[in-house]
Amino acid sequence: MKEPIISSDVASQDCLLKPTSPAERIQVIDSLRGFAILGILMVNTLYFSMPIFSMMTEGEHFPGTGNAIATWAIRFFSESKFYSLFSLLFGLGAGILYSRALAKERKFAPFFGRRLLVLLFIGLFHAILLWSGDILVVYAVLGFLLLLFEKAKPRTMLIWFFIFAAIPLLINALSTDAIVLWKISPGGAAAAAQTFGKQTEAFKKLVDAAIAAYSGTDWFTMIKMRLNELAFMYRAILFYGWSVLSMFVLGLWFWRTERFQKLEMNYKFFRNLMWVGLILGLAGNLVYAGLRGEINPAVPSPKGLVAAVGITIGAPALCLFYLSLITRLSTEKWGWKLIKPLSAVGRTALSNYLL
């Protein structure tokens, strides 16, 4: 398949040296990015109110019916969906940059690599000084793997999307099987209960230590705790990083197959994708949101595996529903008026950098 066609403006001599002008932009992408940013903010607000280690403790953290409803709604409609959408847009943005580099006969890898290094610096600054839930470092590191798909065919990208998306589920399944076998072995049940009991208590102590650190006034104690949290978060990349990478590749596929460059020609594609995403998204997230409060995230279990299947299918599916719905709205005059305000958020400086 030939390389994506871009406008003569985008292919201009200065396109790699200065910000994209409003006339050059595909505005629905700005709206999608703005929608993703606001959704991520909604999810992160939940975690802003408690230590990062709390996500590895069992039970509900906010008592009361209202809090329970809000937590369930966030898990169902938002958790893992908006960072998936943002990751897809990152991959799509890489495709745009590749097209622009190609138009100017510039090598893509050095140009893209420099941007990723700057992004890595920004991410480390944010993670260490502001919040350990940072995703920019993950994007910067995994972004280099996108270079492996620089000349890949769309079909190859789609295959790798499914492979990468399935890896966390495979890890979860193997871990669960190993623990089940351990528990049915002689003395295994008692040993497993003791081991995981200590692990659960360790996370609870880390939560208490984090609360004490951030409630105090010693800046160095806070930074030390932040580094402890980051060590935990970055180890977790080996698990959830595959999901991010899968959406990177899918975003690159969207650009390479010209889905956004030719919206009118792809109207039927987005319509079908919207309904498939909605059906699979509702089913998967009903399973995940229903079970999430009943499992201990630190201990693989059969119930946890079922929840993992739900989120593995439900998160990207509902993400694609959101993407398709907003894209279809952008093709209607009344719909564009509805979603246009989101583009202002999508054009903020840092999110533009990610594109």
mmCIF file of C-alpha atoms in Angstrom:
data_model
loop_
_atom_site.group_PDB
_atom_site.id
_atom_site.type_symbol
_atom_site.label_atom_id
_atom_site.label_comp_id
_atom_site.label_asym_id
_atom_site.label_seq_id
_atom_site.Cartn_x
_atom_site.Cartn_y
_atom_site.Cartn_z
ATOM 1 C CA MET A 1 0.000 0.000 0.000
ATOM 2 C CA LYS A 2 1.358 3.432 -0.855
ATOM 3 C CA GLU A 3 2.252 5.885 1.894
ATOM 4 C CA PRO A 4 -0.552 8.062 3.307
ATOM 5 C CA ILE A 5 -1.362 11.124 1.259
ATOM 6 C CA ILE A 6 -1.080 14.383 3.169
ATOM 7 C CA SER A 7 -1.897 17.901 2.105
ATOM 8 C CA SER A 8 0.613 20.107 0.345
ATOM 9 C CA ASP A 9 0.607 22.358 3.410
ATOM 10 C CA VAL A 10 1.668 19.496 5.660
ATOM 11 C CA ALA A 11 4.376 18.570 3.194
ATOM 12 C CA SER A 12 5.780 22.097 3.077
ATOM 13 C CA GLN A 13 9.446 22.771 3.660
ATOM 14 C CA ASP A 14 8.871 24.137 7.150
ATOM 15 C CA CYS A 15 6.539 21.414 8.366
ATOM 16 C CA LEU A 16 9.142 19.762 10.577
ATOM 17 C CA LEU A 17 10.528 22.995 11.980
ATOM 18 C CA LYS A 18 7.502 24.783 13.376
ATOM 19 C CA PRO A 19 4.133 23.935 14.952
ATOM 20 C CA THR A 20 1.352 22.781 12.681
ATOM 21 C CA SER A 21 -0.908 25.653 11.699
ATOM 22 C CA PRO A 22 -4.670 25.408 12.388
ATOM 23 C CA ALA A 23 -5.366 25.049 8.666
ATOM 24 C CA GLU A 24 -3.167 21.952 8.481
ATOM 25 C CA ARG A 25 -4.734 20.070 11.363
ATOM 26 C CA ILE A 26 -7.248 17.228 11.213
ATOM 27 C CA GLN A 27 -9.498 18.802 13.800
ATOM 28 C CA VAL A 28 -11.285 15.662 14.930
ATOM 29 C CA ILE A 29 -7.927 14.342 16.183
ATOM 30 C CA ASP A 30 -7.651 17.408 18.433
ATOM 31 C CA SER A 31 -11.146 16.710 19.759
ATOM 32 C CA LEU A 32 -10.311 13.065 20.380
ATOM 33 C CA ARG A 33 -7.175 14.040 22.246
ATOM 34 C CA GLY A 34 -9.080 16.559 24.328
ATOM 35 C CA PHE A 35 -11.692 13.920 25.150
ATOM 36 C CA ALA A 36 -8.937 11.491 26.167
ATOM 37 C CA ILE A 37 -7.205 14.072 28.378
ATOM 38 C CA LEU A 38 -10.405 14.920 30.244
ATOM 39 C CA GLY A 39 -11.180 11.228 30.680
ATOM 40 C CA ILE A 40 -7.703 10.530 32.037
ATOM 41 C CA LEU A 41 -8.148 13.417 34.466
ATOM 42 C CA MET A 42 -11.384 11.873 35.726
ATOM 43 C CA VAL A 43 -9.703 8.515 36.366
ATOM 44 C CA ASN A 44 -6.581 10.037 37.886
ATOM 45 C CA THR A 45 -8.637 12.165 40.258
ATOM 46 C CA LEU A 46 -9.531 8.909 41.987
ATOM 47 C CA TYR A 47 -5.853 8.062 42.432
ATOM 48 C CA PHE A 48 -4.831 11.625 43.317
ATOM 49 C CA SER A 49 -6.762 11.104 46.541
ATOM 50 C CA MET A 50 -4.812 8.059 47.718
ATOM 51 C CA PRO A 51 -1.286 6.603 47.535
ATOM 52 C CA ILE A 52 -0.286 4.720 44.401
ATOM 53 C CA PHE A 53 0.191 1.554 46.457
ATOM 54 C CA SER A 54 -3.531 1.595 47.285
ATOM 55 C CA MET A 55 -4.291 0.130 43.866
ATOM 56 C CA MET A 56 -2.661 -3.095 45.066
ATOM 57 C CA THR A 57 -4.847 -3.457 48.149
ATOM 58 C CA GLU A 58 -8.176 -5.252 48.177
ATOM 59 C CA GLY A 59 -11.604 -3.854 48.972
ATOM 60 C CA GLU A 60 -13.220 -0.496 48.294
ATOM 61 C CA HIS A 61 -11.315 2.562 49.470
ATOM 62 C CA PHE A 62 -14.216 5.004 49.661
ATOM 63 C CA PRO A 63 -17.192 3.930 51.808
ATOM 64 C CA GLY A 64 -20.763 5.004 51.155
ATOM 65 C CA THR A 65 -23.307 4.383 48.422
ATOM 66 C CA GLY A 66 -22.447 7.514 46.451
ATOM 67 C CA ASN A 67 -18.749 6.693 46.403
ATOM 68 C CA ALA A 68 -19.478 3.104 45.433
ATOM 69 C CA ILE A 69 -21.580 4.223 42.461
ATOM 70 C CA ALA A 70 -18.965 6.748 41.348
ATOM 71 C CA THR A 71 -16.140 4.198 41.653
ATOM 72 C CA TRP A 72 -18.107 1.606 39.670
ATOM 73 C CA ALA A 73 -18.914 4.159 36.961
ATOM 74 C CA ILE A 74 -15.257 5.163 36.638
ATOM 75 C CA ARG A 75 -14.217 1.536 36.340
ATOM 76 C CA PHE A 76 -16.905 0.787 33.783
ATOM 77 C CA PHE A 77 -16.764 3.849 31.534
ATOM 78 C CA SER A 78 -13.278 5.246 32.057
ATOM 79 C CA GLU A 79 -10.584 3.086 33.636
ATOM 80 C CA SER A 80 -8.081 1.917 30.986
ATOM 81 C CA LYS A 81 -10.266 3.338 28.187
ATOM 82 C CA PHE A 82 -8.914 6.855 28.024
ATOM 83 C CA TYR A 83 -5.237 6.046 28.359
ATOM 84 C CA SER A 84 -5.886 3.452 25.635
ATOM 85 C CA LEU A 85 -7.362 6.200 23.450
ATOM 86 C CA PHE A 86 -4.471 8.523 24.263
ATOM 87 C CA SER A 87 -2.008 5.737 23.431
ATOM 88 C CA LEU A 88 -3.763 5.114 20.119
ATOM 89 C CA LEU A 89 -3.483 8.814 19.303
ATOM 90 C CA PHE A 90 0.214 8.700 20.172
ATOM 91 C CA GLY A 91 0.710 5.957 17.595
ATOM 92 C CA LEU A 92 -1.406 7.855 15.094
ATOM 93 C CA GLY A 93 0.721 10.935 15.766
ATOM 94 C CA ALA A 94 3.844 8.916 15.044
ATOM 95 C CA GLY A 95 2.300 8.055 11.687
ATOM 96 C CA ILE A 96 1.699 11.739 10.963
ATOM 97 C CA LEU A 97 5.298 12.582 11.858
ATOM 98 C CA TYR A 98 6.514 9.778 9.611
ATOM 99 C CA SER A 99 4.491 11.147 6.698
ATOM 100 C CA ARG A 100 5.868 14.629 7.246
ATOM 101 C CA ALA A 101 9.441 13.361 7.475
ATOM 102 C CA LEU A 102 8.890 11.346 4.305
ATOM 103 C CA ALA A 103 7.509 14.398 2.506
ATOM 104 C CA LYS A 104 10.651 16.349 3.328
ATOM 105 C CA GLU A 105 12.962 13.426 2.598
ATOM 106 C CA ARG A 106 14.210 13.349 6.169
ATOM 107 C CA LYS A 107 15.133 10.238 8.151
ATOM 108 C CA PHE A 108 12.345 9.506 10.577
ATOM 109 C CA ALA A 109 14.183 7.559 13.294
ATOM 110 C CA PRO A 110 16.611 10.312 14.449
ATOM 111 C CA PHE A 111 13.861 12.933 14.372
ATOM 112 C CA PHE A 112 11.377 10.800 16.297
ATOM 113 C CA GLY A 113 14.073 9.596 18.686
ATOM 114 C CA ARG A 114 14.979 13.155 19.686
ATOM 115 C CA ARG A 115 11.353 13.902 20.474
ATOM 116 C CA LEU A 116 11.114 10.777 22.605
ATOM 117 C CA LEU A 117 14.223 11.743 24.572
ATOM 118 C CA VAL A 118 12.745 15.165 25.316
ATOM 119 C CA LEU A 119 9.500 13.465 26.304
ATOM 120 C CA LEU A 120 11.467 11.159 28.613
ATOM 121 C CA PHE A 121 13.012 14.167 30.356
ATOM 122 C CA ILE A 122 9.604 15.821 30.784
ATOM 123 C CA GLY A 123 8.164 12.572 32.110
ATOM 124 C CA LEU A 124 10.935 12.055 34.672
ATOM 125 C CA PHE A 125 10.555 15.636 35.873
ATOM 126 C CA HIS A 126 6.814 15.134 36.281
ATOM 127 C CA ALA A 127 7.121 11.697 37.886
ATOM 128 C CA ILE A 128 9.741 12.647 40.472
ATOM 129 C CA LEU A 129 8.543 16.110 41.411
ATOM 130 C CA LEU A 130 4.771 15.932 40.901
ATOM 131 C CA TRP A 131 3.127 12.506 40.701
ATOM 132 C CA SER A 132 4.348 8.942 40.383
ATOM 133 C CA GLY A 133 1.367 7.973 38.229
ATOM 134 C CA ASP A 134 3.122 9.563 35.248
ATOM 135 C CA ILE A 135 2.680 7.844 31.870
ATOM 136 C CA LEU A 136 5.062 9.982 29.790
ATOM 137 C CA VAL A 137 8.160 7.963 30.683
ATOM 138 C CA VAL A 138 6.348 4.820 29.572
ATOM 139 C CA TYR A 139 5.384 6.503 26.298
ATOM 140 C CA ALA A 140 8.946 7.658 25.706
ATOM 141 C CA VAL A 141 10.487 4.239 26.342
ATOM 142 C CA LEU A 142 7.903 2.220 24.431
ATOM 143 C CA GLY A 143 7.824 4.808 21.660
ATOM 144 C CA PHE A 144 11.216 3.600 20.476
ATOM 145 C CA LEU A 145 9.648 0.206 19.737
ATOM 146 C CA LEU A 146 7.350 1.906 17.235
ATOM 147 C CA LEU A 147 10.402 2.372 15.034
ATOM 148 C CA LEU A 148 10.245 -1.377 14.389
ATOM 149 C CA PHE A 149 6.963 -0.756 12.549
ATOM 150 C CA GLU A 150 8.210 2.156 10.453
ATOM 151 C CA LYS A 151 7.830 0.235 7.204
ATOM 152 C CA ALA A 152 5.450 -2.497 8.363
ATOM 153 C CA LYS A 153 2.379 -3.367 6.328
ATOM 154 C CA PRO A 154 -1.051 -2.613 7.832
ATOM 155 C CA ARG A 155 -1.867 -6.316 8.115
ATOM 156 C CA THR A 156 1.343 -6.908 10.068
ATOM 157 C CA MET A 157 0.481 -4.049 12.418
ATOM 158 C CA LEU A 158 -2.959 -5.482 13.074
ATOM 159 C CA ILE A 159 -1.525 -8.909 13.892
ATOM 160 C CA TRP A 160 0.949 -7.409 16.362
ATOM 161 C CA PHE A 161 -1.810 -5.334 17.936
ATOM 162 C CA PHE A 162 -3.636 -8.515 18.922
ATOM 163 C CA ILE A 163 -0.416 -10.220 20.049
ATOM 164 C CA PHE A 164 0.635 -7.328 22.287
ATOM 165 C CA ALA A 165 -2.888 -6.968 23.698
ATOM 166 C CA ALA A 166 -2.988 -10.657 24.621
ATOM 167 C CA ILE A 167 0.370 -10.797 26.434
ATOM 168 C CA PRO A 168 -0.855 -9.329 29.789
ATOM 169 C CA LEU A 169 -3.729 -11.800 29.766
ATOM 170 C CA LEU A 170 -1.318 -14.653 29.085
ATOM 171 C CA ILE A 171 0.910 -13.534 31.976
ATOM 172 C CA ASN A 172 -2.129 -13.368 34.244
ATOM 173 C CA ALA A 173 -3.313 -16.815 33.165
ATOM 174 C CA LEU A 174 0.092 -18.428 33.709
ATOM 175 C CA SER A 175 0.424 -16.770 37.126
ATOM 176 C CA THR A 176 -3.038 -17.933 38.140
ATOM 177 C CA ASP A 177 -2.369 -21.501 36.983
ATOM 178 C CA ALA A 178 0.924 -21.589 38.877
ATOM 179 C CA ILE A 179 -0.738 -20.416 42.086
ATOM 180 C CA VAL A 180 -3.611 -22.893 41.743
ATOM 181 C CA LEU A 181 -1.104 -25.727 41.288
ATOM 182 C CA TRP A 182 0.864 -24.446 44.270
ATOM 183 C CA LYS A 183 -2.227 -24.408 46.464
ATOM 184 C CA ILE A 184 -3.222 -27.989 45.638
ATOM 185 C CA SER A 185 0.281 -29.313 46.296
ATOM 186 C CA PRO A 186 1.068 -30.799 49.744
ATOM 187 C CA GLY A 187 1.306 -27.927 52.198
ATOM 188 C CA GLY A 188 0.897 -25.469 49.354
ATOM 189 C CA ALA A 189 -2.342 -23.900 50.533
ATOM 190 C CA ALA A 190 -0.896 -22.872 53.887
ATOM 191 C CA ALA A 191 2.349 -21.637 52.318
ATOM 192 C CA ALA A 192 0.474 -19.609 49.708
ATOM 193 C CA ALA A 193 -1.812 -18.073 52.314
ATOM 194 C CA GLN A 194 1.183 -17.081 54.423
ATOM 195 C CA THR A 195 3.133 -15.658 51.477
ATOM 196 C CA PHE A 196 0.280 -13.614 50.054
ATOM 197 C CA GLY A 197 -0.809 -12.543 53.515
ATOM 198 C CA LYS A 198 2.628 -11.034 54.080
ATOM 199 C CA GLN A 199 2.518 -9.408 50.641
ATOM 200 C CA THR A 200 -0.870 -7.850 51.334
ATOM 201 C CA GLU A 201 0.334 -6.536 54.681
ATOM 202 C CA ALA A 202 3.450 -5.137 53.014
ATOM 203 C CA PHE A 203 1.337 -3.088 50.605
ATOM 204 C CA LYS A 204 -0.822 -1.830 53.470
ATOM 205 C CA LYS A 205 2.307 -0.689 55.305
ATOM 206 C CA LEU A 206 3.507 1.068 52.156
ATOM 207 C CA VAL A 207 0.163 2.873 51.946
ATOM 208 C CA ASP A 208 0.520 4.023 55.559
ATOM 209 C CA ALA A 209 4.122 5.087 54.947
ATOM 210 C CA ALA A 210 3.100 7.085 51.870
ATOM 211 C CA ILE A 211 0.323 8.859 53.765
ATOM 212 C CA ALA A 212 2.777 9.725 56.534
ATOM 213 C CA ALA A 213 5.383 10.985 54.052
ATOM 214 C CA TYR A 214 3.022 13.187 52.059
ATOM 215 C CA SER A 215 1.309 14.480 55.185
ATOM 216 C CA GLY A 216 4.610 15.759 56.532
ATOM 217 C CA THR A 217 6.764 18.738 55.637
ATOM 218 C CA ASP A 218 10.072 17.037 54.817
ATOM 219 C CA TRP A 219 10.572 17.419 51.065
ATOM 220 C CA PHE A 220 13.341 14.803 50.913
ATOM 221 C CA THR A 221 11.114 12.234 52.631
ATOM 222 C CA MET A 222 8.449 12.894 50.007
ATOM 223 C CA ILE A 223 10.928 12.487 47.141
ATOM 224 C CA LYS A 224 12.257 9.269 48.674
ATOM 225 C CA MET A 225 8.717 7.899 48.824
ATOM 226 C CA ARG A 226 8.087 9.089 45.256
ATOM 227 C CA LEU A 227 11.136 7.161 44.050
ATOM 228 C CA ASN A 228 9.888 4.092 45.913
ATOM 229 C CA GLU A 229 6.535 4.416 44.148
ATOM 230 C CA LEU A 230 8.226 4.886 40.777
ATOM 231 C CA ALA A 231 10.306 1.749 41.250
ATOM 232 C CA PHE A 232 7.052 -0.140 41.754
ATOM 233 C CA MET A 233 5.307 1.551 38.817
ATOM 234 C CA TYR A 234 8.138 1.029 36.352
ATOM 235 C CA ARG A 235 8.441 -2.653 37.254
ATOM 236 C CA ALA A 236 4.764 -2.916 36.381
ATOM 237 C CA ILE A 237 5.574 -1.796 32.820
ATOM 238 C CA LEU A 238 6.523 -5.404 32.146
ATOM 239 C CA PHE A 239 2.832 -6.177 32.617
ATOM 240 C CA TYR A 240 0.738 -3.219 31.444
ATOM 241 C CA GLY A 241 3.250 -1.838 28.946
ATOM 242 C CA TRP A 242 2.111 -4.391 26.381
ATOM 243 C CA SER A 243 -1.368 -2.862 26.372
ATOM 244 C CA VAL A 244 0.088 0.587 25.730
ATOM 245 C CA LEU A 245 2.268 -0.746 22.933
ATOM 246 C CA SER A 246 -0.693 -2.515 21.334
ATOM 247 C CA MET A 247 -2.600 0.774 21.127
ATOM 248 C CA PHE A 248 0.483 2.542 19.730
ATOM 249 C CA VAL A 249 0.557 0.033 16.889
ATOM 250 C CA LEU A 250 -3.195 0.284 16.334
ATOM 251 C CA GLY A 251 -2.940 4.068 16.097
ATOM 252 C CA LEU A 252 -0.180 3.728 13.527
ATOM 253 C CA TRP A 253 -2.445 1.332 11.619
ATOM 254 C CA PHE A 254 -5.253 3.916 11.596
ATOM 255 C CA TRP A 255 -2.969 6.455 9.958
ATOM 256 C CA ARG A 256 -1.326 4.051 7.536
ATOM 257 C CA THR A 257 -4.736 2.888 6.291
ATOM 258 C CA GLU A 258 -5.857 6.527 5.875
ATOM 259 C CA ARG A 259 -8.898 6.249 8.139
ATOM 260 C CA PHE A 260 -8.662 9.872 9.275
ATOM 261 C CA GLN A 261 -7.298 11.329 6.071
ATOM 262 C CA LYS A 262 -10.437 10.211 4.208
ATOM 263 C CA LEU A 263 -13.224 10.404 6.769
ATOM 264 C CA GLU A 264 -16.115 10.442 4.315
ATOM 265 C CA MET A 265 -14.854 7.329 2.543
ATOM 266 C CA ASN A 266 -14.501 5.562 5.907
ATOM 267 C CA TYR A 267 -17.905 6.516 7.314
ATOM 268 C CA LYS A 268 -19.173 2.921 7.109
ATOM 269 C CA PHE A 269 -15.975 1.632 8.730
ATOM 270 C CA PHE A 270 -16.404 3.918 11.745
ATOM 271 C CA ARG A 271 -20.108 3.075 11.966
ATOM 272 C CA ASN A 272 -19.404 -0.657 12.126
ATOM 273 C CA LEU A 273 -16.487 -0.159 14.509
ATOM 274 C CA MET A 274 -18.700 1.909 16.792
ATOM 275 C CA TRP A 275 -21.293 -0.838 17.193
ATOM 276 C CA VAL A 276 -18.761 -3.642 17.595
ATOM 277 C CA GLY A 277 -16.869 -1.569 20.152
ATOM 278 C CA LEU A 278 -20.051 -0.778 22.062
ATOM 279 C CA ILE A 279 -21.235 -4.395 22.268
ATOM 280 C CA LEU A 280 -17.856 -5.851 23.260
ATOM 281 C CA GLY A 281 -17.128 -2.886 25.511
ATOM 282 C CA LEU A 282 -20.361 -3.205 27.472
ATOM 283 C CA ALA A 283 -19.916 -6.955 27.927
ATOM 284 C CA GLY A 284 -16.257 -6.805 28.929
ATOM 285 C CA ASN A 285 -16.617 -3.893 31.307
ATOM 286 C CA LEU A 286 -19.675 -5.333 33.012
ATOM 287 C CA VAL A 287 -17.505 -8.303 33.931
ATOM 288 C CA TYR A 288 -14.554 -6.168 35.019
ATOM 289 C CA ALA A 289 -16.456 -3.532 36.989
ATOM 290 C CA GLY A 290 -18.552 -6.201 38.672
ATOM 291 C CA LEU A 291 -15.548 -8.189 39.896
ATOM 292 C CA ARG A 292 -12.919 -5.502 40.504
ATOM 293 C CA GLY A 293 -14.056 -4.710 44.042
ATOM 294 C CA GLU A 294 -14.021 -8.379 45.035
ATOM 295 C CA ILE A 295 -10.444 -9.263 44.113
ATOM 296 C CA ASN A 296 -7.034 -8.641 45.622
ATOM 297 C CA PRO A 297 -4.945 -7.102 42.807
ATOM 298 C CA ALA A 298 -1.732 -8.308 44.448
ATOM 299 C CA VAL A 299 -2.789 -11.971 44.337
ATOM 300 C CA PRO A 300 -3.577 -13.689 41.006
ATOM 301 C CA SER A 301 -6.785 -15.707 41.261
ATOM 302 C CA PRO A 302 -9.382 -17.329 38.978
ATOM 303 C CA LYS A 303 -11.801 -14.482 39.683
ATOM 304 C CA GLY A 304 -9.045 -11.989 38.951
ATOM 305 C CA LEU A 305 -8.334 -13.765 35.678
ATOM 306 C CA VAL A 306 -11.979 -13.426 34.633
ATOM 307 C CA ALA A 307 -11.819 -9.720 35.470
ATOM 308 C CA ALA A 308 -8.621 -9.470 33.404
ATOM 309 C CA VAL A 309 -10.377 -11.040 30.423
ATOM 310 C CA GLY A 310 -13.145 -8.477 30.825
ATOM 311 C CA ILE A 311 -10.826 -5.473 30.851
ATOM 312 C CA THR A 312 -8.562 -6.873 28.107
ATOM 313 C CA ILE A 313 -11.547 -7.017 25.764
ATOM 314 C CA GLY A 314 -13.657 -4.233 27.229
ATOM 315 C CA ALA A 315 -11.090 -1.432 27.512
ATOM 316 C CA PRO A 316 -9.900 -1.251 23.881
ATOM 317 C CA ALA A 317 -13.412 -2.021 22.643
ATOM 318 C CA LEU A 318 -15.035 0.862 24.528
ATOM 319 C CA CYS A 319 -12.078 3.053 23.575
ATOM 320 C CA LEU A 320 -12.804 2.342 19.906
ATOM 321 C CA PHE A 321 -16.490 3.058 20.500
ATOM 322 C CA TYR A 322 -15.594 6.496 21.873
ATOM 323 C CA LEU A 323 -13.225 7.114 18.970
ATOM 324 C CA SER A 324 -15.781 6.075 16.351
ATOM 325 C CA LEU A 325 -18.628 8.014 17.947
ATOM 326 C CA ILE A 326 -16.661 11.266 18.108
ATOM 327 C CA THR A 327 -15.311 10.750 14.601
ATOM 328 C CA ARG A 328 -18.818 10.226 13.222
ATOM 329 C CA LEU A 329 -20.111 13.271 15.115
ATOM 330 C CA SER A 330 -17.373 15.349 13.503
ATOM 331 C CA THR A 331 -18.842 14.657 10.066
ATOM 332 C CA GLU A 332 -22.197 16.211 11.015
ATOM 333 C CA LYS A 333 -22.656 19.952 11.399
ATOM 334 C CA TRP A 334 -24.588 19.639 14.665
ATOM 335 C CA GLY A 335 -22.186 16.989 15.913
ATOM 336 C CA TRP A 336 -19.133 19.122 15.243
ATOM 337 C CA LYS A 337 -20.640 21.987 17.247
ATOM 338 C CA LEU A 338 -21.055 19.543 20.113
ATOM 339 C CA ILE A 339 -17.492 18.215 20.174
ATOM 340 C CA LYS A 340 -15.567 21.243 18.898
ATOM 341 C CA PRO A 341 -14.858 22.609 22.421
ATOM 342 C CA LEU A 342 -12.866 19.450 23.125
ATOM 343 C CA SER A 343 -10.345 20.459 20.472
ATOM 344 C CA ALA A 344 -9.202 23.389 22.623
ATOM 345 C CA VAL A 345 -8.037 20.909 25.257
ATOM 346 C CA GLY A 346 -6.515 18.746 22.549
ATOM 347 C CA ARG A 347 -4.393 21.623 21.299
ATOM 348 C CA THR A 348 -2.691 22.285 24.628
ATOM 349 C CA ALA A 349 1.075 22.411 24.303
ATOM 350 C CA LEU A 350 2.120 19.116 25.874
ATOM 351 C CA SER A 351 -0.599 17.004 24.277
ATOM 352 C CA ASN A 352 0.338 18.564 20.941
ATOM 353 C CA TYR A 353 3.898 17.484 21.612
ATOM 354 C CA LEU A 354 2.702 13.908 21.967
ATOM 355 C CA LEU A 355 1.143 14.187 18.516
#
